[in-house]
Short mmCIF file of C-alpha atoms in Angstrom, two decimals:
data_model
loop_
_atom_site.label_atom_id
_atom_site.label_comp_id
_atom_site.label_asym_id
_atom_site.label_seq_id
_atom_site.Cartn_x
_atom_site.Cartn_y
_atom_site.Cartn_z
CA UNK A 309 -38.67 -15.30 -2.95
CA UNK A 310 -41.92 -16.06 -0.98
CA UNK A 311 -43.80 -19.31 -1.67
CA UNK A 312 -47.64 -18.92 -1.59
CA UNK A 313 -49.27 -21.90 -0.13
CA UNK A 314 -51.50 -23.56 -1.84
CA UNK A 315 -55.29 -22.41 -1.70
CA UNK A 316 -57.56 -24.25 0.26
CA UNK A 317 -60.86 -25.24 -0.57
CA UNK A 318 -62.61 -21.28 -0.41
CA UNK A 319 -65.92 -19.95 -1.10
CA UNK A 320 -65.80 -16.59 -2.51
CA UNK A 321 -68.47 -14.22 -2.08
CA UNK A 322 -68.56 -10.61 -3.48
CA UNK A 323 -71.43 -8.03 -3.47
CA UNK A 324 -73.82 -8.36 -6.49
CA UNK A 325 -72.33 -11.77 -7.34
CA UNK A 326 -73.64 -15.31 -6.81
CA UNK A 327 -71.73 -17.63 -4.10
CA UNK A 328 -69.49 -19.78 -6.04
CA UNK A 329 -67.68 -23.01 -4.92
CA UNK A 330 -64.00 -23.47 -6.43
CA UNK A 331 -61.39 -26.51 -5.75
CA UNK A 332 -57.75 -25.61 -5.65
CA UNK A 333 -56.09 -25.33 -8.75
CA UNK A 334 -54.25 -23.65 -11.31
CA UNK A 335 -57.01 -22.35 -13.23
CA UNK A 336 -58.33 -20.59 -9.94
CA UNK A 337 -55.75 -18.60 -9.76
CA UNK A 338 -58.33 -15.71 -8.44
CA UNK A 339 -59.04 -18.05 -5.40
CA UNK A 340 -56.41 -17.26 -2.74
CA UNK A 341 -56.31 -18.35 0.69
CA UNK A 342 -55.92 -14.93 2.91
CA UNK A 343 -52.41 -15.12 4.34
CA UNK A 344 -51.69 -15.19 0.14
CA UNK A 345 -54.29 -12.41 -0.76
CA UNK A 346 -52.62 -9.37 1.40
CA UNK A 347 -49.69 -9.92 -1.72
CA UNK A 348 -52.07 -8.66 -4.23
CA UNK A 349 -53.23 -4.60 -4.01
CA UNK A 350 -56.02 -3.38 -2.65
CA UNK A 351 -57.89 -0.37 -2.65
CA UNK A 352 -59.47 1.34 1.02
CA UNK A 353 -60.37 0.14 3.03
CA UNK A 354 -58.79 -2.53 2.37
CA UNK A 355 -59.21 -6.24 1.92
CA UNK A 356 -61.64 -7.63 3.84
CA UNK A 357 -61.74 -11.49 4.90
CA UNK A 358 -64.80 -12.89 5.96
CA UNK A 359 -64.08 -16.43 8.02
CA UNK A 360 -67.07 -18.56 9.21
CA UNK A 361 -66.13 -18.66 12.69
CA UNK A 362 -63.37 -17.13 15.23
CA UNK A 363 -62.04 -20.90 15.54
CA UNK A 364 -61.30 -20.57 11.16
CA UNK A 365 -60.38 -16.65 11.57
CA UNK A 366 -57.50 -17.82 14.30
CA UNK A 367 -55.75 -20.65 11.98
CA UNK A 368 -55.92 -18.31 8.87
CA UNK A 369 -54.52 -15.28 10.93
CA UNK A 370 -51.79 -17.74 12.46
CA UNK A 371 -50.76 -19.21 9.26
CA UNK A 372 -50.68 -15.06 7.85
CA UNK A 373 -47.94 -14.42 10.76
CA UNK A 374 -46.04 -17.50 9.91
CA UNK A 375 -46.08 -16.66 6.29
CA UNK A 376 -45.34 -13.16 6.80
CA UNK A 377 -42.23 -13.92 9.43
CA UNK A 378 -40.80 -16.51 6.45
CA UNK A 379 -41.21 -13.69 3.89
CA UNK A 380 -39.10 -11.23 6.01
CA UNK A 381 -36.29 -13.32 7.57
CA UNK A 382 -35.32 -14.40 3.99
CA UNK A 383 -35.43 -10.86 2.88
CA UNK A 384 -32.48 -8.42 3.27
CA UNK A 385 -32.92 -7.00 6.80
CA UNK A 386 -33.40 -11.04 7.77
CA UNK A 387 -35.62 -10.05 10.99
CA UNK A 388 -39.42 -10.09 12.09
CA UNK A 389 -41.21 -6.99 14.01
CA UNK A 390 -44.25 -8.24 14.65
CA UNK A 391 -46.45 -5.71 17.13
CA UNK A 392 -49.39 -7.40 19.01
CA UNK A 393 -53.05 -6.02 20.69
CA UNK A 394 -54.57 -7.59 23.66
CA UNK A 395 -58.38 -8.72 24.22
CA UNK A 396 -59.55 -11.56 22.53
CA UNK A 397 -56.37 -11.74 20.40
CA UNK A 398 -54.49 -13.69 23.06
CA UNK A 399 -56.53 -16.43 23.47
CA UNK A 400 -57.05 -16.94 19.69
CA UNK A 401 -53.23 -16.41 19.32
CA UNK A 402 -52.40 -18.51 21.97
CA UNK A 403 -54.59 -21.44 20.62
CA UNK A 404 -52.93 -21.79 17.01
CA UNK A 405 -49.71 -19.89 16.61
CA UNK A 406 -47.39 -22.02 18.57
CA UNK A 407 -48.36 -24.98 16.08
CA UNK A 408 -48.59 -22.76 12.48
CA UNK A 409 -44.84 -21.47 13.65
CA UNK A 410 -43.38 -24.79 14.72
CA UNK A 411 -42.07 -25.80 11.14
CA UNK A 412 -40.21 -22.93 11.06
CA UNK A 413 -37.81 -24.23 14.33
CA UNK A 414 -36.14 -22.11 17.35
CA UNK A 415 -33.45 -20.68 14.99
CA UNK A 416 -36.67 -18.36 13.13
CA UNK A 417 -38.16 -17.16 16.63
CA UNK A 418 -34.38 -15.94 17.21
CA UNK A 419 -34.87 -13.37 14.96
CA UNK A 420 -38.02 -12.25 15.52
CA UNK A 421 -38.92 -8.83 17.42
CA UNK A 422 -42.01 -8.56 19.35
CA UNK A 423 -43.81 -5.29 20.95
CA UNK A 424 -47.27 -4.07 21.80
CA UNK A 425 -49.44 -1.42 20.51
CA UNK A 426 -50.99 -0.98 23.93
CA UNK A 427 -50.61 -1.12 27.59
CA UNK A 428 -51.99 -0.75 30.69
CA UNK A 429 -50.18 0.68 33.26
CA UNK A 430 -50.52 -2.67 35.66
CA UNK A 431 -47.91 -5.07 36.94
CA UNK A 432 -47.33 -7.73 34.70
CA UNK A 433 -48.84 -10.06 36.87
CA UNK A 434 -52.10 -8.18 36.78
CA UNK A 435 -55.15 -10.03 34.79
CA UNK A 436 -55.16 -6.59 32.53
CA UNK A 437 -51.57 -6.47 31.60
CA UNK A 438 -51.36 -7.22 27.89
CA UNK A 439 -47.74 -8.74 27.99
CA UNK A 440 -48.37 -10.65 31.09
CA UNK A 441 -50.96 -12.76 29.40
CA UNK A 442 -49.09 -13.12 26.46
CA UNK A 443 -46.08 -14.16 28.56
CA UNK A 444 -48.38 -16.92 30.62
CA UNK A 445 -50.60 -17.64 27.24
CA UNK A 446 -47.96 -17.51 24.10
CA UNK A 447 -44.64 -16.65 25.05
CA UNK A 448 -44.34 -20.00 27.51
CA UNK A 449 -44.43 -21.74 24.17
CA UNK A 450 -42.62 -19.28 21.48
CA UNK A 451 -38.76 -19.56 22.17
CA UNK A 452 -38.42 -15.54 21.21
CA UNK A 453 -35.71 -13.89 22.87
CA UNK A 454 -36.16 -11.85 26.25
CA UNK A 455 -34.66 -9.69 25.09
CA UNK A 456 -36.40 -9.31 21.90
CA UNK A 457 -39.56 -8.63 23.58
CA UNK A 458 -40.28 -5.33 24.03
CA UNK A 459 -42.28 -3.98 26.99
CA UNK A 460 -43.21 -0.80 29.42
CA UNK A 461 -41.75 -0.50 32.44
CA UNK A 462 -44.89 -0.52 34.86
CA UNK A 463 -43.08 0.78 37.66
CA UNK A 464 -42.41 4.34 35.99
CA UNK A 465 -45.07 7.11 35.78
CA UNK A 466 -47.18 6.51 32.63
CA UNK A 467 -45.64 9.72 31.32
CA UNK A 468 -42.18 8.64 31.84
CA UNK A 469 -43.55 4.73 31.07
CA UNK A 470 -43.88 6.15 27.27
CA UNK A 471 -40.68 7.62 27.01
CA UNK A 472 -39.05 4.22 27.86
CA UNK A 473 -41.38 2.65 25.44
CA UNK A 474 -40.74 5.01 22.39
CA UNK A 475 -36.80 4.25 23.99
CA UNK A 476 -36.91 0.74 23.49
CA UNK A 477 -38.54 0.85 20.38
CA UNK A 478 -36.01 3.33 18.59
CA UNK A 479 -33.30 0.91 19.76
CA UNK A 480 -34.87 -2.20 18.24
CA UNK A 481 -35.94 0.08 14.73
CA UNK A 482 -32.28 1.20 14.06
CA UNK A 483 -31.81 2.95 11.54
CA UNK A 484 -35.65 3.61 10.89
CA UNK A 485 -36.73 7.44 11.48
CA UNK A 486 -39.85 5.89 12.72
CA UNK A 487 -40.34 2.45 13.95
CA UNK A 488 -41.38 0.30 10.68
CA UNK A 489 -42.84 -3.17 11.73
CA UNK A 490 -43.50 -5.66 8.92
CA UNK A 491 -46.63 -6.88 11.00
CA UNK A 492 -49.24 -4.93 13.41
CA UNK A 493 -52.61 -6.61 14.62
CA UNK A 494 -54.62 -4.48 15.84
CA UNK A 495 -58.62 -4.79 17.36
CA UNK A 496 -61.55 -2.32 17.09
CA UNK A 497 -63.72 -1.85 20.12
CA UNK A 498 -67.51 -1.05 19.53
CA UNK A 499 -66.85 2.44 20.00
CA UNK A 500 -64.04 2.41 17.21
CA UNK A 501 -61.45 2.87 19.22
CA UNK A 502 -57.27 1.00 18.26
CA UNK A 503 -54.70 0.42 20.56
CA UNK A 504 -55.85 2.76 23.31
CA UNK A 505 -56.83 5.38 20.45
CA UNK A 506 -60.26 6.76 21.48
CA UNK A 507 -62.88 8.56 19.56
CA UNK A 508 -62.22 12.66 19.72
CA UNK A 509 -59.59 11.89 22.19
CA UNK A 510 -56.28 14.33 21.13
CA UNK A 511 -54.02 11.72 21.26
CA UNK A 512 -55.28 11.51 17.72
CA UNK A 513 -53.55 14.78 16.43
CA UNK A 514 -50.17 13.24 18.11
CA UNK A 515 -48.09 13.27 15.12
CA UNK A 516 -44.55 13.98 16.45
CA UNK A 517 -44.20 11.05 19.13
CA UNK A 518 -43.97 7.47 18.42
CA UNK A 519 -45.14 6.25 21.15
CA UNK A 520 -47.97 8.40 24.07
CA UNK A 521 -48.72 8.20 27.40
CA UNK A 522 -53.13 8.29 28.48
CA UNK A 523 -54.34 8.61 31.80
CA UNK A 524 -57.86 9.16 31.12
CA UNK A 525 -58.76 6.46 28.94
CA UNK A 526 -62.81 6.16 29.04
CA UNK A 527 -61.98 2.26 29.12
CA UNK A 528 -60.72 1.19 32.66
CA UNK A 529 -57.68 0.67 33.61
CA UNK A 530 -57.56 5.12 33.14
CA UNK A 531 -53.59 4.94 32.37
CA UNK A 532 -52.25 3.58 29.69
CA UNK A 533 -49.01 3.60 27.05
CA UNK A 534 -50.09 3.43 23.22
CA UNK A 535 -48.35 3.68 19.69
CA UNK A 536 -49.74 6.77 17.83
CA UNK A 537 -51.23 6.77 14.69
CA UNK A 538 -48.12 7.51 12.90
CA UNK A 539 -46.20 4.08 13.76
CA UNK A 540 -49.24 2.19 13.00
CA UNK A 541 -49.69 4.01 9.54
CA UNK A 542 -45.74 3.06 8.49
CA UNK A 543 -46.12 -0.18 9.09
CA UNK A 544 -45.70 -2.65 6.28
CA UNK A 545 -48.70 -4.54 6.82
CA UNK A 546 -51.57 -4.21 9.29
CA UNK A 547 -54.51 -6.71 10.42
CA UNK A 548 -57.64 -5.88 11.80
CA UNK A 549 -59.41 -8.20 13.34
CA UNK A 550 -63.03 -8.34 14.63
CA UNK A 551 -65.51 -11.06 15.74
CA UNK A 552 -69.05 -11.10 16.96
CA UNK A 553 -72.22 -9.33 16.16
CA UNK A 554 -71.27 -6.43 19.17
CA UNK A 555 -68.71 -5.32 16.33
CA UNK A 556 -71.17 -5.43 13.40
CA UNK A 557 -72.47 -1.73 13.75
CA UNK A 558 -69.14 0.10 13.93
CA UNK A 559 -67.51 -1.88 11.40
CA UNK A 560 -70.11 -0.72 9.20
CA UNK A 561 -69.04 2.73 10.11
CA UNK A 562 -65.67 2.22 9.43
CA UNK A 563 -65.48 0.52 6.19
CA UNK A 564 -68.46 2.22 4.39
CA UNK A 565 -69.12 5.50 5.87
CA UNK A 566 -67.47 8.63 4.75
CA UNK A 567 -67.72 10.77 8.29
CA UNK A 568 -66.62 13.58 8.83
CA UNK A 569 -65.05 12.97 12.09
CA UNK A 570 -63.28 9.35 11.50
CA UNK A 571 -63.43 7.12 13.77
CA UNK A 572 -59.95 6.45 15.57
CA UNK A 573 -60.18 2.96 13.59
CA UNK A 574 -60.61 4.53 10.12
CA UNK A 575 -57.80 6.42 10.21
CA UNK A 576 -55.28 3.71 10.43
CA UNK A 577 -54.67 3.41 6.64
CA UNK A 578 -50.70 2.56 5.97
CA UNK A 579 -48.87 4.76 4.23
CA UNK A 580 -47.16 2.20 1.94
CA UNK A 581 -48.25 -0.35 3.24
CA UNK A 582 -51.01 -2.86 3.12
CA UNK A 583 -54.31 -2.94 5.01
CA UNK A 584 -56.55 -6.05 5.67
CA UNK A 585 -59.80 -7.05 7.51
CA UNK A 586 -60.13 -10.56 9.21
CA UNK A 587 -64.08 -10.65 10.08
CA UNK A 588 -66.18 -13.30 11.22
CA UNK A 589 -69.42 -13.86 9.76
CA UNK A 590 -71.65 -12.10 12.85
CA UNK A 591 -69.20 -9.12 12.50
CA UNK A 592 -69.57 -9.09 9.02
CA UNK A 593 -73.43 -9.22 8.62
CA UNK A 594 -74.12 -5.51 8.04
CA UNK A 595 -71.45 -4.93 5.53
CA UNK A 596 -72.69 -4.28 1.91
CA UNK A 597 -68.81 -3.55 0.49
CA UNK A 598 -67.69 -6.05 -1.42
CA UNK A 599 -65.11 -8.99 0.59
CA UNK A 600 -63.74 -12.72 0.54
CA UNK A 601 -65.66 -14.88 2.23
CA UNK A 602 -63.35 -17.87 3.21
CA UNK A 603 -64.13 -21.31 4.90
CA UNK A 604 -62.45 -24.52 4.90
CA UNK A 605 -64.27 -27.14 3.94
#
């Protein structure tokens, strides 16, 4: 069974309530750092974390992955399918996961499975190529298995590019009628978009393929590989996560409008699974729904 860790000094702010200081202890057992929270049920759209800064956002996410990857290698299926997003992500990624994974030892990154939920159609050594700044950023420093990672083949037409892909991915998901993984972090752009998802795009109504190909993405480069909307709704758990005051207006959107036409964003909601929000403050400003506000102190 999972071990929480123990909750940090937090600050816990919900709408209509006054800002409240607690200490960790065992009378507080409402307090709960984030990586702990995404155990308890919540209702859409979600929970939403609220971190003071990226810098505090990046070393809670970090320490979620770590705690998540523990939780599922001493479960039955003993393995890790994390699935990553590119942007800012990689830096922030890059900059505390190596350390909040190092307790853990070479023997735990053995088991783990890593994909993308995006990619441009680029070499690998092109500056746009999610897994080729992973591989130069993160994966210099995270023993996971070659062959564990799972990536396009850039080389191949983007049509045949997705095929390979959704391939791959059914060989590493045995057994699963649609790839499960216990871990997707995803990003919103400030037109709503996931993954390379766009707004009234009809890659949107994909429901039979796992993974599509795009080749007229209104965000350069034009071609691109994405998981559909399906994979990212079975997954077990999935992250958003958002900083800066650019993101402040469509996150309002998303988390507290009912429209008619969804943004692509809004309709990731798991199946079974759980959904969660990691916001900094600046993205967070307009939002009047009630979240955590966390910050260590």
């Amino acid at each position: 069974m999972c071990q929480r860790q123990s909750p940090k000094v937090l600050e816990t702010q919900r709408e209509g309530r006054p800002l409240r200081r607690r200490t960790s202890g065992r009378r507080e057992r409402f307090l709960l750092p984030a990586a702990a929270a995404l155990a308890m049920a919540a209702p859409a759209p979600g929970l939403i974390s609220v971190f003071s800064s990226p810098q505090e956002l990046g070393a809670a996410l970090a320490q979620l992955v770590a705690q998540r990857a523990a939780c599922c290698l001493a479960g039955a299926r003993a393995r890790f399918a994390l699935g990553l997003s590119g942007g800012s992500l990689v830096s922030m990624l890059a900059r505390e996961l190596p350390a909040a994974v190092a307790p853990a030892g070479p023997a735990s990154l053995a088991r783990w499975t890593l994909g993308f939920c995006d990619e441009r159609l680029v070499p690998f050594d092109h500056a746009e190529s999610t897994y080729g700044l992973y591989r130069t950023h993160l994966l210099s420093r995270l023993p996971i298995p070659e062959s564990q990672v799972i990536t396009i083949n850039p080389e191949l037409p983007v049509e045949e590019a997705a095929e390979d892909y959704a391939k791959k991915l059914r060989q590493a998901f045995q057994g699963d009628s649609i790839p499960v993984f216990d871990l997707l972090i995803l990003g919103v752009g400030p037109d709503g978009h996931t993954c390379s998802l766009f707004p009234d795009h009809p890659l949107l109504q994909e429901r039979e393929k796992i993974v599509a190909p795009i080749s007229d993405s209104p965000k350069p480069p034009p071609q691109r590989v994405t998981l559909t909307l399906p994979v990212l709704n079975a997954a077990r758990t999935v992250i958003f996560v958002a900083t800066g005051e650019g993101k402040a207006a469509v996150l309002k959107r998303i988390l507290e409008d009912q429209e008619e036409n969804p943004l692509p964003a809004a309709l990731v909601q798991p199946h079974t699974g759980k959904l969660c929000w990691f916001l900094d403050e600046a993205a967070a400003r307009l939002l009047t729904v009630p979240f955590e506000k966390h910050s260590t102190l």
